[in-house]
PDB file of C-alpha atoms and ligand atoms in Angstrom:
ATOM      1  CA  MET A   1    -105.666 156.445  -2.023  1.00 98.00           C
ATOM      2  CA  ASN A   2    -108.015 158.911  -0.292  1.00 98.00           C
ATOM      3  CA  ILE A   3    -109.149 160.111   3.132  1.00 98.00           C
ATOM      4  CA  GLY A   4    -112.875 159.582   3.683  1.00 98.00           C
ATOM      5  CA  THR A   5    -114.963 161.708   6.005  1.00 98.00           C
ATOM      6  CA  PHE A   6    -118.413 160.585   6.989  1.00 98.00           C
ATOM      7  CA  ASP A   7    -121.341 162.110   8.875  1.00 97.00           C
ATOM      8  CA  SER A   8    -125.054 161.353   9.267  1.00 96.00           C
ATOM      9  CA  GLY A   9    -125.803 164.547   7.358  1.00 92.00           C
ATOM     10  CA  LEU A  10    -124.258 167.834   6.446  1.00 90.00           C
ATOM     11  CA  GLY A  11    -122.587 168.644   9.790  1.00 90.00           C
ATOM     12  CA  GLY A  12    -119.438 166.712   8.944  1.00 93.00           C
ATOM     13  CA  LEU A  13    -118.895 169.104   6.015  1.00 93.00           C
ATOM     14  CA  LEU A  14    -117.616 171.659   8.544  1.00 93.00           C
ATOM     15  CA  ILE A  15    -115.022 169.182   9.754  1.00 95.00           C
ATOM     16  CA  THR A  16    -114.131 168.279   6.195  1.00 96.00           C
ATOM     17  CA  LYS A  17    -113.724 171.937   5.318  1.00 95.00           C
ATOM     18  CA  SER A  18    -111.332 172.476   8.229  1.00 96.00           C
ATOM     19  CA  LEU A  19    -109.360 169.337   7.311  1.00 98.00           C
ATOM     20  CA  ILE A  20    -109.098 170.503   3.700  1.00 97.00           C
ATOM     21  CA  SER A  21    -107.870 173.964   4.733  1.00 96.00           C
ATOM     22  CA  ALA A  22    -105.258 172.496   7.052  1.00 98.00           C
ATOM     23  CA  MET A  23    -104.119 169.708   4.690  1.00 98.00           C
ATOM     24  CA  PRO A  24    -105.090 170.843   1.156  1.00 98.00           C
ATOM     25  CA  GLU A  25    -102.652 168.550  -0.613  1.00 98.00           C
ATOM     26  CA  TYR A  26    -104.534 165.373   0.484  1.00 98.00           C
ATOM     27  CA  ASN A  27    -107.544 163.947  -1.358  1.00 98.00           C
ATOM     28  CA  PHE A  28    -110.820 163.953   0.602  1.00 98.00           C
ATOM     29  CA  CYS A  29    -114.074 162.128  -0.108  1.00 98.00           C
ATOM     30  CA  TYR A  30    -116.980 163.339   1.977  1.00 97.00           C
ATOM     31  CA  LEU A  31    -120.127 161.262   2.434  1.00 98.00           C
ATOM     32  CA  GLY A  32    -123.222 162.501   4.296  1.00 96.00           C
ATOM     33  CA  ASP A  33    -126.061 160.080   4.961  1.00 97.00           C
ATOM     34  CA  THR A  34    -128.843 162.617   4.391  1.00 95.00           C
ATOM     35  CA  LEU A  35    -131.268 159.846   3.591  1.00 96.00           C
ATOM     36  CA  HIS A  36    -131.165 158.717   7.226  1.00 97.00           C
ATOM     37  CA  VAL A  37    -130.304 161.881   9.166  1.00 94.00           C
ATOM     38  CA  PRO A  38    -130.776 162.448  12.097  1.00 95.00           C
ATOM     39  CA  TYR A  39    -128.966 159.507  13.700  1.00 95.00           C
ATOM     40  CA  GLY A  40    -129.170 161.089  17.186  1.00 92.00           C
ATOM     41  CA  ALA A  41    -132.323 159.368  18.493  1.00 89.00           C
ATOM     42  CA  ARG A  42    -131.929 156.080  16.653  1.00 95.00           C
ATOM     43  CA  SER A  43    -130.908 152.794  18.284  1.00 95.00           C
ATOM     44  CA  LYS A  44    -127.245 151.893  18.435  1.00 96.00           C
ATOM     45  CA  ASP A  45    -127.732 148.869  16.144  1.00 97.00           C
ATOM     46  CA  VAL A  46    -129.465 150.952  13.465  1.00 98.00           C
ATOM     47  CA  VAL A  47    -126.739 153.615  13.584  1.00 97.00           C
ATOM     48  CA  PHE A  48    -124.142 150.829  13.388  1.00 98.00           C
ATOM     49  CA  ASP A  49    -125.753 149.408  10.235  1.00 98.00           C
ATOM     50  CA  PHE A  50    -126.087 152.793   8.514  1.00 98.00           C
ATOM     51  CA  THR A  51    -122.492 153.654   9.405  1.00 98.00           C
ATOM     52  CA  LYS A  52    -121.093 150.319   8.258  1.00 98.00           C
ATOM     53  CA  ASN A  53    -122.823 150.640   4.855  1.00 98.00           C
ATOM     54  CA  CYS A  54    -121.398 154.129   4.367  1.00 98.00           C
ATOM     55  CA  ILE A  55    -117.915 153.084   5.468  1.00 98.00           C
ATOM     56  CA  GLU A  56    -118.040 150.127   3.089  1.00 98.00           C
ATOM     57  CA  TYR A  57    -118.986 152.464   0.247  1.00 98.00           C
ATOM     58  CA  LEU A  58    -116.042 154.746   1.068  1.00 98.00           C
ATOM     59  CA  PHE A  59    -113.639 151.801   1.098  1.00 98.00           C
ATOM     60  CA  GLU A  60    -115.032 150.033  -1.976  1.00 97.00           C
ATOM     61  CA  LYS A  61    -116.055 152.855  -4.301  1.00 98.00           C
ATOM     62  CA  LYS A  62    -113.938 155.778  -3.199  1.00 98.00           C
ATOM     63  CA  ASP A  63    -110.643 154.023  -2.560  1.00 98.00           C
ATOM     64  CA  CYS A  64    -110.267 155.338   0.966  1.00 98.00           C
ATOM     65  CA  LYS A  65    -107.308 154.189   3.035  1.00 98.00           C
ATOM     66  CA  LEU A  66    -108.413 156.041   6.122  1.00 98.00           C
ATOM     67  CA  ILE A  67    -111.893 157.192   7.174  1.00 98.00           C
ATOM     68  CA  ILE A  68    -112.739 159.796   9.789  1.00 98.00           C
ATOM     69  CA  ILE A  69    -116.170 159.216  11.253  1.00 98.00           C
ATOM     70  CA  ALA A  70    -116.971 162.940  11.590  1.00 97.00           C
ATOM     71  CA  CYS A  71    -120.034 162.201  13.686  1.00 97.00           C
ATOM     72  CA  ASN A  72    -120.097 161.728  17.440  1.00 97.00           C
ATOM     73  CA  THR A  73    -123.216 159.569  17.355  1.00 97.00           C
ATOM     74  CA  ALA A  74    -121.775 157.186  14.752  1.00 98.00           C
ATOM     75  CA  THR A  75    -118.464 157.191  16.607  1.00 98.00           C
ATOM     76  CA  PHE A  76    -120.020 156.028  19.879  1.00 96.00           C
ATOM     77  CA  ALA A  77    -122.368 153.561  18.161  1.00 97.00           C
ATOM     78  CA  ALA A  78    -120.038 152.007  15.612  1.00 98.00           C
ATOM     79  CA  LEU A  79    -116.351 152.896  15.808  1.00 98.00           C
ATOM     80  CA  ARG A  80    -115.101 150.321  18.308  1.00 97.00           C
ATOM     81  CA  ARG A  81    -117.147 147.461  16.769  1.00 97.00           C
ATOM     82  CA  LEU A  82    -115.928 148.381  13.259  1.00 98.00           C
ATOM     83  CA  GLN A  83    -112.292 148.561  14.451  1.00 98.00           C
ATOM     84  CA  GLN A  84    -112.453 145.302  16.395  1.00 97.00           C
ATOM     85  CA  THR A  85    -114.441 143.021  14.100  1.00 96.00           C
ATOM     86  CA  TYR A  86    -115.136 144.487  10.666  1.00 96.00           C
ATOM     87  CA  LEU A  87    -111.727 145.975   9.800  1.00 97.00           C
ATOM     88  CA  PRO A  88    -109.574 142.972  10.770  1.00 97.00           C
ATOM     89  CA  GLN A  89    -111.805 140.646   8.714  1.00 97.00           C
ATOM     90  CA  LYS A  90    -112.443 142.821   5.651  1.00 97.00           C
ATOM     91  CA  TYR A  91    -109.858 145.565   5.418  1.00 97.00           C
ATOM     92  CA  PRO A  92    -106.942 144.790   7.743  1.00 97.00           C
ATOM     93  CA  ASP A  93    -104.681 147.354   6.133  1.00 97.00           C
ATOM     94  CA  ARG A  94    -107.144 150.279   6.332  1.00 98.00           C
ATOM     95  CA  ARG A  95    -108.079 152.482   9.276  1.00 98.00           C
ATOM     96  CA  ILE A  96    -111.153 154.199  10.772  1.00 98.00           C
ATOM     97  CA  LEU A  97    -110.888 156.999  13.318  1.00 98.00           C
ATOM     98  CA  GLY A  98    -113.533 158.866  15.303  1.00 98.00           C
ATOM     99  CA  VAL A  99    -114.017 162.264  16.900  1.00 98.00           C
ATOM    100  CA  ILE A 100    -114.577 161.482  20.589  1.00 98.00           C
ATOM    101  CA  VAL A 101    -111.073 160.517  21.789  1.00 97.00           C
ATOM    102  CA  PRO A 102    -109.434 163.609  20.163  1.00 98.00           C
ATOM    103  CA  THR A 103    -112.073 165.756  21.880  1.00 98.00           C
ATOM    104  CA  VAL A 104    -111.456 164.158  25.285  1.00 98.00           C
ATOM    105  CA  GLU A 105    -107.688 164.651  24.743  1.00 97.00           C
ATOM    106  CA  GLU A 106    -108.347 168.311  24.015  1.00 97.00           C
ATOM    107  CA  VAL A 107    -110.247 168.691  27.327  1.00 98.00           C
ATOM    108  CA  ILE A 108    -107.260 167.188  29.143  1.00 98.00           C
ATOM    109  CA  GLU A 109    -104.702 169.207  27.201  1.00 97.00           C
ATOM    110  CA  LYS A 110    -106.523 172.405  28.087  1.00 97.00           C
ATOM    111  CA  LYS A 111    -106.544 171.393  31.775  1.00 98.00           C
ATOM    112  CA  TYR A 112    -110.275 171.983  32.336  1.00 98.00           C
ATOM    113  CA  THR A 113    -111.636 170.719  35.593  1.00 98.00           C
ATOM    114  CA  SER A 114    -115.338 171.055  34.786  1.00 98.00           C
ATOM    115  CA  VAL A 115    -116.988 170.958  31.366  1.00 98.00           C
ATOM    116  CA  GLY A 116    -120.466 170.973  29.799  1.00 98.00           C
ATOM    117  CA  LEU A 117    -121.382 168.766  26.895  1.00 98.00           C
ATOM    118  CA  LEU A 118    -123.979 169.430  24.206  1.00 98.00           C
ATOM    119  CA  ALA A 119    -124.590 166.342  22.059  1.00 98.00           C
ATOM    120  CA  THR A 120    -127.316 164.221  20.541  1.00 96.00           C
ATOM    121  CA  GLN A 121    -129.604 162.183  22.765  1.00 95.00           C
ATOM    122  CA  GLY A 122    -127.806 158.990  21.783  1.00 94.00           C
ATOM    123  CA  THR A 123    -124.342 160.357  22.578  1.00 96.00           C
ATOM    124  CA  VAL A 124    -125.532 161.737  25.945  1.00 97.00           C
ATOM    125  CA  ASN A 125    -127.312 158.497  26.875  1.00 96.00           C
ATOM    126  CA  SER A 126    -124.232 156.443  26.028  1.00 96.00           C
ATOM    127  CA  ASP A 127    -122.134 158.493  28.481  1.00 97.00           C
ATOM    128  CA  VAL A 128    -119.224 157.899  26.106  1.00 97.00           C
ATOM    129  CA  TYR A 129    -117.652 161.257  27.045  1.00 98.00           C
ATOM    130  CA  GLY A 130    -117.958 160.505  30.758  1.00 98.00           C
ATOM    131  CA  ILE A 131    -116.453 157.024  30.249  1.00 98.00           C
ATOM    132  CA  GLU A 132    -113.501 158.283  28.164  1.00 97.00           C
ATOM    133  CA  LEU A 133    -112.817 161.161  30.572  1.00 98.00           C
ATOM    134  CA  LYS A 134    -112.926 158.857  33.578  1.00 97.00           C
ATOM    135  CA  LYS A 135    -110.348 156.541  31.973  1.00 97.00           C
ATOM    136  CA  ARG A 136    -107.931 159.445  31.673  1.00 97.00           C
ATOM    137  CA  LYS A 137    -108.799 161.936  34.440  1.00 97.00           C
ATOM    138  CA  PRO A 138    -111.631 160.842  36.723  1.00 97.00           C
ATOM    139  CA  GLU A 139    -111.616 164.139  38.647  1.00 97.00           C
ATOM    140  CA  ILE A 140    -112.931 166.153  35.634  1.00 98.00           C
ATOM    141  CA  LYS A 141    -116.609 166.997  36.137  1.00 98.00           C
ATOM    142  CA  LEU A 142    -118.910 166.561  33.126  1.00 98.00           C
ATOM    143  CA  TYR A 143    -122.425 167.992  32.804  1.00 98.00           C
ATOM    144  CA  SER A 144    -124.245 166.705  29.750  1.00 98.00           C
ATOM    145  CA  CYS A 145    -127.272 168.166  27.964  1.00 98.00           C
ATOM    146  CA  PRO A 146    -128.947 166.635  24.888  1.00 98.00           C
ATOM    147  CA  ALA A 147    -129.387 169.276  22.190  1.00 97.00           C
ATOM    148  CA  PRO A 148    -131.175 167.357  19.376  1.00 95.00           C
ATOM    149  CA  LEU A 149    -133.104 170.258  17.835  1.00 96.00           C
ATOM    150  CA  LEU A 150    -129.943 171.927  16.536  1.00 95.00           C
ATOM    151  CA  VAL A 151    -129.433 169.135  13.984  1.00 93.00           C
ATOM    152  CA  PRO A 152    -132.638 169.704  11.912  1.00 92.00           C
ATOM    153  CA  LEU A 153    -132.000 173.466  12.075  1.00 93.00           C
ATOM    154  CA  VAL A 154    -128.630 172.981  10.409  1.00 90.00           C
ATOM    155  CA  GLU A 155    -129.978 170.471   7.878  1.00 87.00           C
ATOM    156  CA  ASN A 156    -132.891 172.755   6.958  1.00 86.00           C
ATOM    157  CA  ASN A 157    -131.093 176.094   6.811  1.00 85.00           C
ATOM    158  CA  ALA A 158    -133.336 177.396   9.628  1.00 90.00           C
ATOM    159  CA  ASP A 159    -130.817 179.464  11.584  1.00 92.00           C
ATOM    160  CA  GLU A 160    -133.360 182.092  12.641  1.00 95.00           C
ATOM    161  CA  PHE A 161    -135.001 179.599  15.012  1.00 97.00           C
ATOM    162  CA  ALA A 162    -131.738 178.695  16.761  1.00 97.00           C
ATOM    163  CA  PRO A 163    -131.272 181.407  19.479  1.00 97.00           C
ATOM    164  CA  PRO A 164    -134.200 180.484  21.792  1.00 98.00           C
ATOM    165  CA  ILE A 165    -133.406 176.799  21.445  1.00 98.00           C
ATOM    166  CA  ILE A 166    -129.741 177.361  22.262  1.00 98.00           C
ATOM    167  CA  GLU A 167    -130.827 179.468  25.285  1.00 98.00           C
ATOM    168  CA  SER A 168    -132.989 176.679  26.615  1.00 98.00           C
ATOM    169  CA  TYR A 169    -130.084 174.213  26.356  1.00 98.00           C
ATOM    170  CA  ILE A 170    -127.521 176.543  27.966  1.00 98.00           C
ATOM    171  CA  LYS A 171    -129.848 177.171  30.915  1.00 98.00           C
ATOM    172  CA  ASN A 172    -129.036 173.602  31.985  1.00 97.00           C
ATOM    173  CA  PHE A 173    -125.547 174.801  32.897  1.00 98.00           C
ATOM    174  CA  ILE A 174    -126.707 177.567  35.249  1.00 97.00           C
ATOM    175  CA  ASP A 175    -125.221 176.873  38.708  1.00 94.00           C
ATOM    176  CA  LYS A 176    -122.628 174.504  37.221  1.00 96.00           C
ATOM    177  CA  ASP A 177    -119.010 175.620  37.521  1.00 95.00           C
ATOM    178  CA  ILE A 178    -118.149 174.772  33.879  1.00 98.00           C
ATOM    179  CA  GLU A 179    -115.158 176.396  32.184  1.00 98.00           C
ATOM    180  CA  ALA A 180    -115.928 175.116  28.671  1.00 98.00           C
ATOM    181  CA  ILE A 181    -118.694 173.569  26.572  1.00 98.00           C
ATOM    182  CA  ILE A 182    -117.869 170.632  24.308  1.00 98.00           C
ATOM    183  CA  LEU A 183    -119.779 170.768  21.012  1.00 98.00           C
ATOM    184  CA  GLY A 184    -120.196 167.013  20.954  1.00 98.00           C
ATOM    185  CA  CYS A 185    -122.037 166.841  17.660  1.00 96.00           C
ATOM    186  CA  THR A 186    -120.473 167.832  14.362  1.00 94.00           C
ATOM    187  CA  HIS A 187    -123.522 169.878  13.400  1.00 93.00           C
ATOM    188  CA  TYR A 188    -123.096 172.277  16.321  1.00 96.00           C
ATOM    189  CA  PRO A 189    -119.981 174.198  15.209  1.00 94.00           C
ATOM    190  CA  HIS A 190    -122.396 175.842  12.764  1.00 92.00           C
ATOM    191  CA  TYR A 191    -123.767 177.711  15.819  1.00 96.00           C
ATOM    192  CA  LYS A 192    -120.435 178.167  17.606  1.00 96.00           C
ATOM    193  CA  LYS A 193    -120.648 181.957  17.737  1.00 97.00           C
ATOM    194  CA  GLN A 194    -124.259 181.969  18.947  1.00 97.00           C
ATOM    195  CA  ILE A 195    -123.493 179.309  21.582  1.00 98.00           C
ATOM    196  CA  ALA A 196    -120.552 181.418  22.883  1.00 98.00           C
ATOM    197  CA  GLU A 197    -122.621 184.605  23.007  1.00 98.00           C
ATOM    198  CA  ILE A 198    -125.672 183.018  24.584  1.00 98.00           C
ATOM    199  CA  SER A 199    -123.519 181.170  27.168  1.00 98.00           C
ATOM    200  CA  LYS A 200    -121.881 184.478  28.153  1.00 97.00           C
ATOM    201  CA  LYS A 201    -125.293 186.114  28.504  1.00 97.00           C
ATOM    202  CA  ILE A 202    -126.892 183.318  30.501  1.00 97.00           C
ATOM    203  CA  LEU A 203    -123.940 182.178  32.613  1.00 97.00           C
ATOM    204  CA  GLY A 204    -122.541 185.679  33.092  1.00 96.00           C
ATOM    205  CA  ARG A 205    -118.952 184.839  32.154  1.00 96.00           C
ATOM    206  CA  ASN A 206    -116.851 183.786  29.172  1.00 95.00           C
ATOM    207  CA  ILE A 207    -117.037 180.070  28.498  1.00 97.00           C
ATOM    208  CA  ASP A 208    -114.614 178.375  26.096  1.00 98.00           C
ATOM    209  CA  ILE A 209    -116.271 176.521  23.261  1.00 98.00           C
ATOM    210  CA  LEU A 210    -114.548 173.279  22.237  1.00 98.00           C
ATOM    211  CA  SER A 211    -115.339 172.883  18.566  1.00 98.00           C
ATOM    212  CA  GLN A 212    -114.155 169.806  16.785  1.00 98.00           C
ATOM    213  CA  ASP A 213    -113.436 171.595  13.507  1.00 96.00           C
ATOM    214  CA  GLU A 214    -110.715 173.554  15.357  1.00 97.00           C
ATOM    215  CA  PHE A 215    -108.621 170.721  16.747  1.00 97.00           C
ATOM    216  CA  LEU A 216    -109.289 167.680  14.532  1.00 98.00           C
ATOM    217  CA  PRO A 217    -106.884 168.789  11.801  1.00 98.00           C
ATOM    218  CA  ALA A 218    -103.968 168.876  14.303  1.00 98.00           C
ATOM    219  CA  SER A 219    -105.056 165.528  15.661  1.00 97.00           C
ATOM    220  CA  LEU A 220    -105.168 163.970  12.156  1.00 98.00           C
ATOM    221  CA  LYS A 221    -101.754 165.451  11.243  1.00 98.00           C
ATOM    222  CA  ASP A 222    -100.337 164.033  14.453  1.00 98.00           C
ATOM    223  CA  TYR A 223    -101.846 160.602  13.642  1.00 98.00           C
ATOM    224  CA  LEU A 224    -100.363 160.594  10.137  1.00 98.00           C
ATOM    225  CA  SER A 225     -96.944 161.616  11.428  1.00 98.00           C
ATOM    226  CA  ARG A 226     -97.046 158.635  13.771  1.00 98.00           C
ATOM    227  CA  HIS A 227     -98.295 156.288  11.030  1.00 98.00           C
ATOM    228  CA  PRO A 228     -96.147 156.772   7.944  1.00 98.00           C
ATOM    229  CA  GLU A 229     -97.365 153.383   6.639  1.00 97.00           C
ATOM    230  CA  ILE A 230    -100.808 155.009   6.227  1.00 98.00           C
ATOM    231  CA  ASP A 231     -99.596 158.419   5.176  1.00 98.00           C
ATOM    232  CA  ASN A 232     -97.388 156.949   2.420  1.00 98.00           C
ATOM    233  CA  CYS A 233    -100.434 155.342   0.800  1.00 98.00           C
ATOM    234  CA  LEU A 234    -102.375 158.621   0.649  1.00 98.00           C
ATOM    235  CA  SER A 235    -102.479 160.480  -2.685  1.00 98.00           C
ATOM    236  CA  LYS A 236    -101.654 164.146  -2.472  1.00 98.00           C
ATOM    237  CA  ASN A 237    -103.159 165.797  -5.509  1.00 97.00           C
ATOM    238  CA  SER A 238    -105.843 167.974  -3.904  1.00 97.00           C
ATOM    239  CA  LYS A 239    -108.920 166.163  -5.234  1.00 97.00           C
ATOM    240  CA  TYR A 240    -112.112 166.507  -3.254  1.00 97.00           C
ATOM    241  CA  SER A 241    -115.508 164.900  -3.700  1.00 97.00           C
ATOM    242  CA  PHE A 242    -118.748 165.565  -1.792  1.00 96.00           C
ATOM    243  CA  GLU A 243    -121.560 163.030  -1.839  1.00 97.00           C
ATOM    244  CA  ILE A 244    -124.846 162.540   0.029  1.00 96.00           C
ATOM    245  CA  THR A 245    -127.378 159.736   0.029  1.00 98.00           C
ATOM    246  CA  ASP A 246    -130.400 161.929  -0.640  1.00 96.00           C
ATOM    247  CA  ILE A 247    -130.472 165.241  -2.450  1.00 94.00           C
ATOM    248  CA  ASN A 248    -132.767 168.195  -3.027  1.00 89.00           C
ATOM    249  CA  ASP A 249    -132.244 171.883  -3.804  1.00 88.00           C
ATOM    250  CA  ALA A 250    -132.266 172.834  -0.134  1.00 84.00           C
ATOM    251  CA  TYR A 251    -129.479 170.335   0.629  1.00 87.00           C
ATOM    252  CA  ILE A 252    -127.408 171.691  -2.238  1.00 90.00           C
ATOM    253  CA  GLN A 253    -127.802 175.253  -0.998  1.00 87.00           C
ATOM    254  CA  GLN A 254    -127.173 174.331   2.594  1.00 86.00           C
ATOM    255  CA  ALA A 255    -124.066 172.298   1.726  1.00 89.00           C
ATOM    256  CA  ARG A 256    -122.635 175.331  -0.053  1.00 90.00           C
ATOM    257  CA  ALA A 257    -123.528 177.608   2.871  1.00 86.00           C
ATOM    258  CA  ILE A 258    -121.894 175.265   5.371  1.00 86.00           C
ATOM    259  CA  PHE A 259    -118.837 174.760   3.245  1.00 88.00           C
ATOM    260  CA  GLY A 260    -118.568 178.499   2.696  1.00 84.00           C
ATOM    261  CA  LYS A 261    -118.151 178.322  -1.061  1.00 86.00           C
ATOM    262  CA  ASP A 262    -119.509 176.572  -4.115  1.00 87.00           C
ATOM    263  CA  ILE A 263    -119.036 172.827  -4.113  1.00 92.00           C
ATOM    264  CA  ILE A 264    -120.390 170.147  -6.401  1.00 93.00           C
ATOM    265  CA  ILE A 265    -122.389 167.781  -4.258  1.00 94.00           C
ATOM    266  CA  GLN A 266    -123.795 164.606  -5.733  1.00 95.00           C
ATOM    267  CA  LYS A 267    -126.281 161.966  -4.731  1.00 97.00           C
ATOM    268  CA  VAL A 268    -125.072 158.386  -4.456  1.00 97.00           C
ATOM    269  CA  ASP A 269    -127.009 155.154  -3.945  1.00 95.00           C
ATOM    270  CA  ILE A 270    -125.601 152.973  -1.238  1.00 92.00           C
TER     271      ILE A 270
HETATM  272  N1  DGL B 301    -123.540 165.103  13.491  1.00 95.13           N
HETATM  273  C1  DGL B 301    -123.882 164.008  14.326  1.00 95.13           C
HETATM  274  C2  DGL B 301    -123.009 163.923  15.560  1.00 95.13           C
HETATM  275  O1  DGL B 301    -121.886 164.423  15.558  1.00 95.13           O
HETATM  276  C3  DGL B 301    -125.279 163.794  14.748  1.00 95.13           C
HETATM  277  C4  DGL B 301    -126.440 164.399  14.057  1.00 95.13           C
HETATM  278  C5  DGL B 301    -127.614 163.424  13.945  1.00 95.13           C
HETATM  279  O2  DGL B 301    -128.419 163.365  14.878  1.00 95.13           O
HETATM  280  O3  DGL B 301    -127.656 162.762  12.931  1.00 95.13           O
HETATM  281  O4  DGL B 301    -123.390 163.341  16.551  1.00 95.13           O
END
């Protein structure tokens, strides 16, 4: 059986790439819902429905035992409900994981006392990061800033327009004592270097950038070592598939650019 990774669009490809480099022996099936991207400003119920359909596809058609929702917005809008109601009824022996708890654990592990968050409007409005941090370490200060325009830039291969937009977002952290910025959307690691440089310029000091592609592989390996009943069901013959729900030449090119090498990406109907 396979590991599924799912995102609203192409951002999750970066996470998938880092998972594949860290665990190349496993089989990965990536699905990006490019037909419906962006999810960031949609209602929670709509994001839940889109996510559930994609998860169902990965379980039914791609033989996934475990799915990583490599999307913060879909994680906050759908993960808990899927884990509590859908999985027990339909697939009690399969698992779905998200990206928010591993990120919060990373903040705690690194002993930050004050952090900034860039995320979609939906993720920021939900305060899911604030809620999860408070459960574990209420004294950590969190300053959140919605950064929705970075998503279409990534999806449309429009990197040249990113710097002024990143600047305007980072300006929200002036006068805040943050030590790190959480990239709370899986599209943003695409601009990791620019975000680090622009933060240094605007805030006048080095700011750590917490990028989910860097720590999710360790978190997944840790999960599998604690759950041999899942790991033992996973095939290890290095097969990877990449699928999206809408396709055009620009998506194909951008998927290759994000992944860093040629990949075969196919359209699927869900
Ligand atoms: N990549 C998604 C996330 O991590 C959101 C992008 C979108 O708005 O669809 O939140």
